[in-house]
mmCIF file of C-alpha atoms in Angstrom:
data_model
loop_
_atom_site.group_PDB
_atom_site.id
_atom_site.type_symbol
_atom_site.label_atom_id
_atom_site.label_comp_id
_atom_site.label_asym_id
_atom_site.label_seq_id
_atom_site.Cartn_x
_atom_site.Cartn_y
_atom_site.Cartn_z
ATOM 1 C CA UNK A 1 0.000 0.000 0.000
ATOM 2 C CA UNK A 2 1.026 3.224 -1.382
ATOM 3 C CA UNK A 3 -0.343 6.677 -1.418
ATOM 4 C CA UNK A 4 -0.911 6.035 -5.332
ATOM 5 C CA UNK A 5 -2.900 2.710 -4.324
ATOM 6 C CA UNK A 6 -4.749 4.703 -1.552
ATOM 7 C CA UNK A 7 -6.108 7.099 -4.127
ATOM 8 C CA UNK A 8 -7.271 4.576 -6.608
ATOM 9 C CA UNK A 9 -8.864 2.668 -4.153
ATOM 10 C CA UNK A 10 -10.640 5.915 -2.516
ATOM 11 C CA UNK A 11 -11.317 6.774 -6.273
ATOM 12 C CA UNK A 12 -12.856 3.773 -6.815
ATOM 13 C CA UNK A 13 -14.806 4.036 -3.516
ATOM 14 C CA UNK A 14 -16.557 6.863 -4.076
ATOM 15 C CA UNK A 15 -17.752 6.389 -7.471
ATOM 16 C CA UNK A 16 -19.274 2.795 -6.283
ATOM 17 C CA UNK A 17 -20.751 4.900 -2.911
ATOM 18 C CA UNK A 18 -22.175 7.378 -5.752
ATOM 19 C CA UNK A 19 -24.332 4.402 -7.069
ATOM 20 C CA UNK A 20 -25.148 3.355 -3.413
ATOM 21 C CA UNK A 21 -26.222 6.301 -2.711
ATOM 22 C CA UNK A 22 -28.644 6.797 -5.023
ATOM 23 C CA UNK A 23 -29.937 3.611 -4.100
ATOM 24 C CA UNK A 24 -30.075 4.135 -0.504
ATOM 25 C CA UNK A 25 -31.831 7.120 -1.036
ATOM 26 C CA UNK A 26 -34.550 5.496 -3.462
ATOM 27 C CA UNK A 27 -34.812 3.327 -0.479
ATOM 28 C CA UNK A 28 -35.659 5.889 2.273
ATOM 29 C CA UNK A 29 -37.989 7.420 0.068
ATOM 30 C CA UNK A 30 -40.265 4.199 -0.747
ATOM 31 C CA UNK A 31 -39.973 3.092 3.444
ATOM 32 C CA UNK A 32 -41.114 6.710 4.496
ATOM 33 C CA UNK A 33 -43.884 6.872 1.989
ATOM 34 C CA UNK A 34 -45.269 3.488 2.032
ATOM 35 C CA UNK A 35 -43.192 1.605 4.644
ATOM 36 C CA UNK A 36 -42.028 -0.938 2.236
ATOM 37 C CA UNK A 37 -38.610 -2.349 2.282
ATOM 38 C CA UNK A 38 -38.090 -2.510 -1.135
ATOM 39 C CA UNK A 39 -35.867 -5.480 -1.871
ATOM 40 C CA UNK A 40 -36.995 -5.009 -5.955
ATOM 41 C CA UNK A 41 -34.630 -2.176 -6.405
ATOM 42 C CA UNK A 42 -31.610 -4.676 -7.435
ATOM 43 C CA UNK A 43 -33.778 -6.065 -10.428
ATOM 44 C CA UNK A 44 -34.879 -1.704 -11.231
ATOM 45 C CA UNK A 45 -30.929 -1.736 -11.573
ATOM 46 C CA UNK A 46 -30.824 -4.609 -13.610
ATOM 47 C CA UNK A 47 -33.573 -4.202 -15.905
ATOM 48 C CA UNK A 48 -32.498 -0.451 -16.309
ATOM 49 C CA UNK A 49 -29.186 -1.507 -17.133
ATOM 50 C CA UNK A 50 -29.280 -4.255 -19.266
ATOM 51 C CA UNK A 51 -32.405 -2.933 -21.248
ATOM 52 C CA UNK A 52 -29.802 0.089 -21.772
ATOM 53 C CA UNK A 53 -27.497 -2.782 -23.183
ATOM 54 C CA UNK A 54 -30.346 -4.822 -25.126
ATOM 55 C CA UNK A 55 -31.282 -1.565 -26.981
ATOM 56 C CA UNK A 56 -27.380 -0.611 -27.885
ATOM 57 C CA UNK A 57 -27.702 -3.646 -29.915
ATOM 58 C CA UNK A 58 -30.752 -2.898 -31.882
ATOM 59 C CA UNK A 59 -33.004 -5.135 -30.066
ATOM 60 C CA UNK A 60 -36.415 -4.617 -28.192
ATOM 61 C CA UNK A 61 -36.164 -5.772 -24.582
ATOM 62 C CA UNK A 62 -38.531 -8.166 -23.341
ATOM 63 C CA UNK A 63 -38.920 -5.445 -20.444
ATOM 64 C CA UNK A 64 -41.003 -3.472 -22.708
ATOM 65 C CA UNK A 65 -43.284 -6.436 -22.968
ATOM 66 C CA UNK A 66 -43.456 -7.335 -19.151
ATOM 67 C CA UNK A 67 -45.020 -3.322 -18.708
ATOM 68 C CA UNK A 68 -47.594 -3.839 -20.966
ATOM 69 C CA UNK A 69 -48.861 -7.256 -19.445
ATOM 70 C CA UNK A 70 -48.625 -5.405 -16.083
ATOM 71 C CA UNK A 71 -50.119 -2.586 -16.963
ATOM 72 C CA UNK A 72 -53.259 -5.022 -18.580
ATOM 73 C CA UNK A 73 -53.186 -6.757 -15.159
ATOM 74 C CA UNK A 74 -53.258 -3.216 -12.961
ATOM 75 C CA UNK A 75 -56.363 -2.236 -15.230
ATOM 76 C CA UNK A 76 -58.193 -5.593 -14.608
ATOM 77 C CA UNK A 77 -57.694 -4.528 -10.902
ATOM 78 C CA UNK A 78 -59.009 -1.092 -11.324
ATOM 79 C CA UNK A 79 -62.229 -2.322 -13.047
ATOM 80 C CA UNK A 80 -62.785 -4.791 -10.273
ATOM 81 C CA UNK A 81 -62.214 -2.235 -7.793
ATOM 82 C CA UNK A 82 -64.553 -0.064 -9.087
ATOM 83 C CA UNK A 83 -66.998 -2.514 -10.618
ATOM 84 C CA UNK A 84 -70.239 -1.406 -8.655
ATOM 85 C CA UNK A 85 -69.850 2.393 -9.479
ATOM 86 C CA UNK A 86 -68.184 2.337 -13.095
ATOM 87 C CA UNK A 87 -67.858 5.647 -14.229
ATOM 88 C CA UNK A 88 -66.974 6.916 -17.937
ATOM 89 C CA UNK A 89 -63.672 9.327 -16.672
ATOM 90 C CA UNK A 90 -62.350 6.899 -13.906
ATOM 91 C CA UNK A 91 -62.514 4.078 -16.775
ATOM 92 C CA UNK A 92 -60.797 6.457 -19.403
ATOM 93 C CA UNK A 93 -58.357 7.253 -16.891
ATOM 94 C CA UNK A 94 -57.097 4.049 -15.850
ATOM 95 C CA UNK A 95 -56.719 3.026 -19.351
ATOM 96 C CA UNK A 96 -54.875 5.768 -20.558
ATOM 97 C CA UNK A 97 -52.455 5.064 -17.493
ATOM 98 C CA UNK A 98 -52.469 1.386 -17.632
ATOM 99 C CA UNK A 99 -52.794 -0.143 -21.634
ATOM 100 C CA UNK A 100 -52.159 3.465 -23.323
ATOM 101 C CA UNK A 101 -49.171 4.813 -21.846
ATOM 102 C CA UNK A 102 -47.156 1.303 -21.767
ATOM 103 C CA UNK A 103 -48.314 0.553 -25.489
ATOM 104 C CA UNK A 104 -46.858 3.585 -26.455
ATOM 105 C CA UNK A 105 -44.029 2.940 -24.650
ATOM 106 C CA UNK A 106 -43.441 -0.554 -25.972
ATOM 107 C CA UNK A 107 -44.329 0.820 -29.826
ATOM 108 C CA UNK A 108 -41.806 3.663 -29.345
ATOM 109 C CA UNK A 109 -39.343 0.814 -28.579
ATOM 110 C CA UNK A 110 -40.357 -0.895 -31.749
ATOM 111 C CA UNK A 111 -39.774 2.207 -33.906
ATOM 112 C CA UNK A 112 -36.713 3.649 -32.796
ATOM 113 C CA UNK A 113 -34.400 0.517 -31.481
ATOM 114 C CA UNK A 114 -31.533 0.042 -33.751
ATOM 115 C CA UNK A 115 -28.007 -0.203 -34.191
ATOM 116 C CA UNK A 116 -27.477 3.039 -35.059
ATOM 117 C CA UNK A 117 -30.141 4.691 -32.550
ATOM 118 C CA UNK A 118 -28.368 7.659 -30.125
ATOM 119 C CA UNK A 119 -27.371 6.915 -27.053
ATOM 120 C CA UNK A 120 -29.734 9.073 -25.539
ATOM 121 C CA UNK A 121 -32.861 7.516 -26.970
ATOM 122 C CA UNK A 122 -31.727 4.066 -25.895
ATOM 123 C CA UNK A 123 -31.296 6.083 -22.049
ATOM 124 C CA UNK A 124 -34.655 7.414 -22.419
ATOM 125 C CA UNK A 125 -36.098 3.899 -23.519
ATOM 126 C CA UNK A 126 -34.920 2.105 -20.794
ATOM 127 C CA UNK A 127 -36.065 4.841 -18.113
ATOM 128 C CA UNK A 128 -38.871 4.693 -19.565
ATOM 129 C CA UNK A 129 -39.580 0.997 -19.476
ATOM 130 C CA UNK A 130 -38.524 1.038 -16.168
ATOM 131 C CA UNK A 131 -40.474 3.666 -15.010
ATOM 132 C CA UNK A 132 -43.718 1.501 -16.464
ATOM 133 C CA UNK A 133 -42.241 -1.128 -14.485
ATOM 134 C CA UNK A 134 -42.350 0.152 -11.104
ATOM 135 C CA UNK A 135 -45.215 1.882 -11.218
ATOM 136 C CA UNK A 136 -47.540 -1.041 -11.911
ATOM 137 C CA UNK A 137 -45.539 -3.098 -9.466
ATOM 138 C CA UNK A 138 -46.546 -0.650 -7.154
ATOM 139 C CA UNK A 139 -50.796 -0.897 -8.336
ATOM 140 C CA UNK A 140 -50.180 -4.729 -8.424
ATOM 141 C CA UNK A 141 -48.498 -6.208 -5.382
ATOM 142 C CA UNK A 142 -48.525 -2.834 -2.633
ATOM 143 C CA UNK A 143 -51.591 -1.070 -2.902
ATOM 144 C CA UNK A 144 -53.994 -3.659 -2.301
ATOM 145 C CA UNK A 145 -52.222 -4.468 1.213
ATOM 146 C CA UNK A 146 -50.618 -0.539 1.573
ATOM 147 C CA UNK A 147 -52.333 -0.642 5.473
ATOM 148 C CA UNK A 148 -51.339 -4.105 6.303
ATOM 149 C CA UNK A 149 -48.143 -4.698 8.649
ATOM 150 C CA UNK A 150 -44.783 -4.063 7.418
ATOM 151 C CA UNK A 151 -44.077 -7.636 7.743
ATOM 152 C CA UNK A 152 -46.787 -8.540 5.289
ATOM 153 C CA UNK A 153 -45.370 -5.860 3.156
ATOM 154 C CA UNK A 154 -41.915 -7.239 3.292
ATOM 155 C CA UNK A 155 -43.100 -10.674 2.819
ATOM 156 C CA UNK A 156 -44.718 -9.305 -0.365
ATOM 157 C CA UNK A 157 -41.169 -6.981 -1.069
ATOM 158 C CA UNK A 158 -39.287 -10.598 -1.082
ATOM 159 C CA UNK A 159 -42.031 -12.096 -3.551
ATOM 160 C CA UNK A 160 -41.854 -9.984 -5.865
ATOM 161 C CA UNK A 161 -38.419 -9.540 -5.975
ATOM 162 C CA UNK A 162 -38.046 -13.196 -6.733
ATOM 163 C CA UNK A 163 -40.667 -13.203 -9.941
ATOM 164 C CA UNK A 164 -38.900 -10.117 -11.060
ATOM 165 C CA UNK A 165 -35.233 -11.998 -10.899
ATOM 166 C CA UNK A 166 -36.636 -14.816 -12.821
ATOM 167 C CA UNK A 167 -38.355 -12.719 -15.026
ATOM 168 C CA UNK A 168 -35.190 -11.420 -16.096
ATOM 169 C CA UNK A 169 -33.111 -14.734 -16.505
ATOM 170 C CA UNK A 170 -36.094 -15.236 -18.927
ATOM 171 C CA UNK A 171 -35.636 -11.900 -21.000
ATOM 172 C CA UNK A 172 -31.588 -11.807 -20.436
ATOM 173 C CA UNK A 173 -30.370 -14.957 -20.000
ATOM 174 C CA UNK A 174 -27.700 -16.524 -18.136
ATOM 175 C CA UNK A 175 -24.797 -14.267 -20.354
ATOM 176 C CA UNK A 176 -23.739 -10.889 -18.541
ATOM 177 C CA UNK A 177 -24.117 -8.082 -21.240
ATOM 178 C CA UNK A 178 -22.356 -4.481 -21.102
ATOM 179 C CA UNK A 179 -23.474 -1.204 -22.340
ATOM 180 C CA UNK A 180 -21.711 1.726 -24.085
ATOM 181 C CA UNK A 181 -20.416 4.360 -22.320
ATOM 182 C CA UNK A 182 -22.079 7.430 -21.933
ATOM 183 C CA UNK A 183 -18.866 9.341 -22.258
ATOM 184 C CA UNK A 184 -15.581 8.521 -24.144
ATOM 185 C CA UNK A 185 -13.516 11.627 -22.490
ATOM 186 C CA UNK A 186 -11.380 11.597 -19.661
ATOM 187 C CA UNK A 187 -9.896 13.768 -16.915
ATOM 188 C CA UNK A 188 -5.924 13.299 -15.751
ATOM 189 C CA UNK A 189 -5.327 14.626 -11.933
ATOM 190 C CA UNK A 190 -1.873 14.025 -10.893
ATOM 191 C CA UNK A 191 -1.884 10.273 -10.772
ATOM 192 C CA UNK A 192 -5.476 9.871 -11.257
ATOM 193 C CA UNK A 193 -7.604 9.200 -14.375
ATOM 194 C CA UNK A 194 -11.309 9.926 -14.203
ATOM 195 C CA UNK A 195 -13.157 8.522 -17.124
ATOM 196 C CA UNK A 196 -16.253 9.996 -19.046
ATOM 197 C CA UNK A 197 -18.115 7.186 -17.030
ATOM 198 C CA UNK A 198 -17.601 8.008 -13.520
ATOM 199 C CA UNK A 199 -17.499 11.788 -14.014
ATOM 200 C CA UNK A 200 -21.356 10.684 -15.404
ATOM 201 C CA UNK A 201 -21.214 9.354 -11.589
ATOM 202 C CA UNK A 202 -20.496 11.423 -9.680
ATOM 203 C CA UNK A 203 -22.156 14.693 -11.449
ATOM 204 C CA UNK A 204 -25.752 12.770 -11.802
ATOM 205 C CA UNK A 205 -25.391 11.708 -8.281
ATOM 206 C CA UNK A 206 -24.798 15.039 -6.790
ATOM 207 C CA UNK A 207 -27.232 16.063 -9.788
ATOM 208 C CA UNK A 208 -30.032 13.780 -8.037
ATOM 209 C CA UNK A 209 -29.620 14.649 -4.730
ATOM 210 C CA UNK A 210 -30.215 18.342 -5.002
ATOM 211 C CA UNK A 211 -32.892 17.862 -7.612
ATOM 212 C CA UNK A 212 -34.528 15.621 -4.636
ATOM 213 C CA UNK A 213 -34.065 17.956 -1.956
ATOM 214 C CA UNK A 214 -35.371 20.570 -3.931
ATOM 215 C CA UNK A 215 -38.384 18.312 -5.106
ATOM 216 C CA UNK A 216 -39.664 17.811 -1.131
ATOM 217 C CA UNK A 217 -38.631 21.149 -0.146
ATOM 218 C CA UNK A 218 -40.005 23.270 -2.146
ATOM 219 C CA UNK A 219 -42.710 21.462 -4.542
ATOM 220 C CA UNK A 220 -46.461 20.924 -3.167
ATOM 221 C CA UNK A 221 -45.966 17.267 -4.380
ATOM 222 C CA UNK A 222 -42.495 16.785 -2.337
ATOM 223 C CA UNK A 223 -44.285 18.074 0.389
ATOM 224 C CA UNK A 224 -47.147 16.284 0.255
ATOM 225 C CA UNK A 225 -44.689 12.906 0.121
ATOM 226 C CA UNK A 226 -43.076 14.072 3.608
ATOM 227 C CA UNK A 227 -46.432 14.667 5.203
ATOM 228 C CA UNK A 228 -47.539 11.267 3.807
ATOM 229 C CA UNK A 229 -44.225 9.939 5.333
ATOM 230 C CA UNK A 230 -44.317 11.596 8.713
ATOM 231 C CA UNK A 231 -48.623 10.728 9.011
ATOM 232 C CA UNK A 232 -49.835 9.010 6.365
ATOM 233 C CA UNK A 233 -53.945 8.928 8.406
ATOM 234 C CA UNK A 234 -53.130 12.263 8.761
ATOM 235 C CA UNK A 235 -52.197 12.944 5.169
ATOM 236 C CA UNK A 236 -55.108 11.318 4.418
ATOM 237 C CA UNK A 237 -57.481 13.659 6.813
ATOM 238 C CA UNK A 238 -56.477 16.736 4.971
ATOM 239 C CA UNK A 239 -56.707 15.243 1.368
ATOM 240 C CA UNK A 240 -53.512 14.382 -0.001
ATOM 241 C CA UNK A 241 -53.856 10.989 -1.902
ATOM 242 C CA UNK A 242 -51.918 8.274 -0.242
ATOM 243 C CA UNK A 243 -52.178 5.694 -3.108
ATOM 244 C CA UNK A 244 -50.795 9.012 -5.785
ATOM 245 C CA UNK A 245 -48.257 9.782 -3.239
ATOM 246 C CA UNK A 246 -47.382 5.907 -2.901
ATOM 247 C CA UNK A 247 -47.169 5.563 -6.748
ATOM 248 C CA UNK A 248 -45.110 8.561 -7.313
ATOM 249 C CA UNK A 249 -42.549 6.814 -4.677
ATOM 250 C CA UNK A 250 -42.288 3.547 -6.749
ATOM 251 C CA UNK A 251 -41.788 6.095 -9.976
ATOM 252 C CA UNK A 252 -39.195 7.729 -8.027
ATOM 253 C CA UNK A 253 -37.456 4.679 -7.152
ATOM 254 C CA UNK A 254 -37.415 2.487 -10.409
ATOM 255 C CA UNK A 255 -36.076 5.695 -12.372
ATOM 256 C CA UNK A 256 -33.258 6.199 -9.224
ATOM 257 C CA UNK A 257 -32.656 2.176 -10.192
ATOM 258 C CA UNK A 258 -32.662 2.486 -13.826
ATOM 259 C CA UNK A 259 -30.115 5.507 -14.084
ATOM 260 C CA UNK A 260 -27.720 3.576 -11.627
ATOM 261 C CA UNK A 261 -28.017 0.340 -13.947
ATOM 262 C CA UNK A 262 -27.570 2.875 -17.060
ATOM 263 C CA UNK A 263 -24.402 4.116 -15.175
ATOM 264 C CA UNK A 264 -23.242 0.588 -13.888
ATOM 265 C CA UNK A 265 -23.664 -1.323 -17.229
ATOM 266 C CA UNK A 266 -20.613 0.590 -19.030
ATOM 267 C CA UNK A 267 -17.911 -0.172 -16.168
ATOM 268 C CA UNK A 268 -18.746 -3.741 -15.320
ATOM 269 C CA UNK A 269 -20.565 -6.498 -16.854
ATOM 270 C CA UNK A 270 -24.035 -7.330 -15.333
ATOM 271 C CA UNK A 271 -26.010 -10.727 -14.646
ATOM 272 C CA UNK A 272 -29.898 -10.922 -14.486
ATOM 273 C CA UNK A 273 -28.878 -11.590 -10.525
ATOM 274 C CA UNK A 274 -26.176 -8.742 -9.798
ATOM 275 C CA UNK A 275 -28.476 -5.956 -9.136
ATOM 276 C CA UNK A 276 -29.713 -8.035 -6.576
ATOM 277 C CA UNK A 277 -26.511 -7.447 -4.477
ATOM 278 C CA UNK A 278 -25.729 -3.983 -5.353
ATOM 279 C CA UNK A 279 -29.096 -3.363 -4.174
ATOM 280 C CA UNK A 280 -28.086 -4.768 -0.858
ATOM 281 C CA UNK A 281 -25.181 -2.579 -0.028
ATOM 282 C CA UNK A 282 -27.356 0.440 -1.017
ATOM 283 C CA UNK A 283 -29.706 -1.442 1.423
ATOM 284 C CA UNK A 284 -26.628 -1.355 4.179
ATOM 285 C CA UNK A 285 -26.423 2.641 3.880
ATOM 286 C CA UNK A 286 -30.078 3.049 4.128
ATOM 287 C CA UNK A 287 -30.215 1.252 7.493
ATOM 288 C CA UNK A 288 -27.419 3.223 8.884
ATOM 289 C CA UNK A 289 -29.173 6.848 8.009
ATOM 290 C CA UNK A 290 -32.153 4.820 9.588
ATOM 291 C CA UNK A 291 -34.354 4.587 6.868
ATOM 292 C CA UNK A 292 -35.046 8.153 7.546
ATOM 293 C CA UNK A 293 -31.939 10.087 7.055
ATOM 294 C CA UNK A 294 -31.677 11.175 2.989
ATOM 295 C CA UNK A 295 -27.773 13.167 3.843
ATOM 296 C CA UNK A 296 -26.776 10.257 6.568
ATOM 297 C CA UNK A 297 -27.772 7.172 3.776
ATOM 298 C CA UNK A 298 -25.415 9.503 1.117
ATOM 299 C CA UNK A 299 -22.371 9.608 3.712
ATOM 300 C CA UNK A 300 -23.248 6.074 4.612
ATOM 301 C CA UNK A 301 -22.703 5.100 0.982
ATOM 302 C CA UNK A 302 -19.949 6.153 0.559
ATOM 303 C CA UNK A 303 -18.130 4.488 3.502
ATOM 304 C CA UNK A 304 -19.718 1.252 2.417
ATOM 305 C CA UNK A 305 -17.886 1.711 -0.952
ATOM 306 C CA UNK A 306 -15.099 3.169 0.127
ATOM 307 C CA UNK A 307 -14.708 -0.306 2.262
ATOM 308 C CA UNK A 308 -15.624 -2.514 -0.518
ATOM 309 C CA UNK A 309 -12.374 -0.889 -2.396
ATOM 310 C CA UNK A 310 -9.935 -1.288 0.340
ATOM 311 C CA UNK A 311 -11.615 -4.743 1.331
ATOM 312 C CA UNK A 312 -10.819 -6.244 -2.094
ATOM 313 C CA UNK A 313 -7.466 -4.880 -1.876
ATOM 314 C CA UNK A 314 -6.356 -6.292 1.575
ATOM 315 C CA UNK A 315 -9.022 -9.450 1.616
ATOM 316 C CA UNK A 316 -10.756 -9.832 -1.935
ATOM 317 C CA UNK A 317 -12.148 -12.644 -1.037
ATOM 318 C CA UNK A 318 -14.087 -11.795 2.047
ATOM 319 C CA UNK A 319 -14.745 -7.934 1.086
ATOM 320 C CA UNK A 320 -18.647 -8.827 0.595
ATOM 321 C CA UNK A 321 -18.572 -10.360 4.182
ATOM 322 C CA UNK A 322 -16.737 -7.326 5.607
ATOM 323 C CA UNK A 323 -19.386 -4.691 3.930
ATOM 324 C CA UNK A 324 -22.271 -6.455 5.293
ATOM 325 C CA UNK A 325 -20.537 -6.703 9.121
ATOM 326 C CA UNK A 326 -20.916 -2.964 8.921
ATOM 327 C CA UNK A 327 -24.745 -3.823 9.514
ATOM 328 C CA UNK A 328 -24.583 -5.312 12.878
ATOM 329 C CA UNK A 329 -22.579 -2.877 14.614
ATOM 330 C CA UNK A 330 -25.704 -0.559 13.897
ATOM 331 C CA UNK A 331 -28.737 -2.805 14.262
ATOM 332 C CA UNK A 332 -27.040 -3.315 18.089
ATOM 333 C CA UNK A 333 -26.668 0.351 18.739
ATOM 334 C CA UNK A 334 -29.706 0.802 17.328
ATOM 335 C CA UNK A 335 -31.547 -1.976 19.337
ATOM 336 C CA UNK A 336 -29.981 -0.825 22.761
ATOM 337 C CA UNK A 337 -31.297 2.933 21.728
ATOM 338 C CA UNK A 338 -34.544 1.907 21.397
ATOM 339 C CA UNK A 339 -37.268 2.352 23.888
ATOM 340 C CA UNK A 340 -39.158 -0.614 24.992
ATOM 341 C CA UNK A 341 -42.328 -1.582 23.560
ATOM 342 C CA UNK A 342 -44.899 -4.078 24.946
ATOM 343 C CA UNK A 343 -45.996 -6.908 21.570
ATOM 344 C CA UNK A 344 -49.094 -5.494 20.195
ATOM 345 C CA UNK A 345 -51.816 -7.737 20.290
ATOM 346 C CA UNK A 346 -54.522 -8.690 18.013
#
């Protein structure tokens, strides 16, 4: 170890915190709103990133095609919710939202994937798809149960995250596939070389986190989120629309996914499976800010990948063991904190 070797490894740190970052935060945000630990957000990365890489070929994703069934499926459940007072707008509505939008979606796909399509369309595709994606998961699988317990929500969390993960081996495959860069320039400082790539990193991270604390400090929608977060009955009492509010959380979250797949894809090569992981470590930081805690999950992050890189320096093969040890440490301190609470009972 060198003070060269320190710097790429606390380069390479902080551009993998970046990512868990964003994830962390896209994790707070769905637990405050809706109190569901959202264990999907590995396969948002992975569908986000490797419909990026499906479309850089020329090809359609079969992503595209999984929002339109679940989009048919979320307006089946919107008619039978509503089937003894069916009326003409709440009809219209639900089917522009639910067969209209994702057919668009999934023709758009059809018209503009090629090999030759920008870069930019294919990012816009794939956010888009995503996007479709987690807000039907979100009509499907949460809303129906949004005032059960958070166990039965985390039970439901785990579910779906395990249809979603073999959904993609279907549409993927077993074969890792990587994406083309957003950026082909690159940045020399001193002994340092910061690629096109993670300057994309680390300037839509920062990017995101403003645009989020301006979003739910000074938006009536943002605001309307936090007051759904700190009382959702109470939310509720002075008309702000949980189920919007819970929606607009799971759009929040899949696009947060999607853009860290888009930015993953380039540097490393992804699995259906690996978003599953890189989920968890964004996981790790959001328990240590507490699930509460938007600038404590960002420093968080960052230490977690800043240990990852000097883990798989010293002890490569236990650095995923040594990132998730930083969890207990916490969920101790954080038990002994706690005040005592007698078992609810039914």
């Amino acid at each position: 170890m060198n003070t060269t070797i320190m710097l790429f490894l606390l380069q390479d740190g902080i551009t993998n915190g970046a990512i868990y970052a964003l994830l962390g935060l896209a994790l707070v945000l769905v637990f405050a709103v809706t109190r569901v630990i959202l264990i999907p957000q590995g396969e948002f990365v992975t569908f986000g990133a490797l419909s990026y890489a499906v479309l850089a070929t020329g090809k359609v994703p079969g992503t595209a095609w999984l929002a339109m069934a679940m989009g048919v499926v979320a307006f089946a459940l919107d008619l039978f919710g509503a089937r003894r007072s069916l009326r003409l707008t709440r009809v219209a509505r639900s089917f522009a939202l639910n067969i209209v939008l994702p057919a668009a979606i999934l023709a758009l796909a059809y018209a503009l994937a090629g090999p030759k399509t920008p870069i930019a369309v294919n990012i816009a595709l794939s956010l888009l798809i995503v996007a479709a994606i987690g807000l039907f998961l979100y009509r499907i699988a949460f809303q129906p149960i949004a005032h059960t317990s958070v166990l039965v929500l985390l039970i439901a969390s785990v579910g779906c995250h395990l249809a979603l993960q073999g959904l993609g081996l279907v549409f993927f495959g077993a074969e890792g596939l990587r994406g083309p860069a957003l950026s082909n320039t690159a940045l020399t400082i001193g002994p340092l070389r910061f690629t096109g790539q993670s300057l994309a990193v680390y300037g839509l991270t920062i990017a995101f986190i403003v645009a989020l604390w301006l979003f739910f400090g000074f938006t009536r929608m943002g605001k309307a989120l936090r007051a759904t977060a700190v009382n959702r009955l109470g939310a509720r009492l002075v008309g702000i629309r949980t189920t919007l509010s819970g929606q607009i959380a799971f759009l929040l979250a899949s696009l947060i996914g999607a853009i860290s797949g888009i930015l993953i894809v380039p540097i490393t090569t992804l699995y259906y499976d690996t978003g599953f992981l890189i989920g968890l470590k964004g996981f790790i930081a959001a328990i240590i800010g507490g699930l509460v805690s938007y600038p404590l999950t960002a420093v968080a992050a960052l230490i977690v990948g800043s240990v990852e890189a000097f883990s798989s320096f010293y002890a490569s093969n236990f650095k995923e063991v040594i990132v998730f040890t930083l969890i207990l440490p916490v969920l101790v301190l954080r038990s002994l904190a706690a005040p005592a609470v007698e078992e609810e009972k039914d």
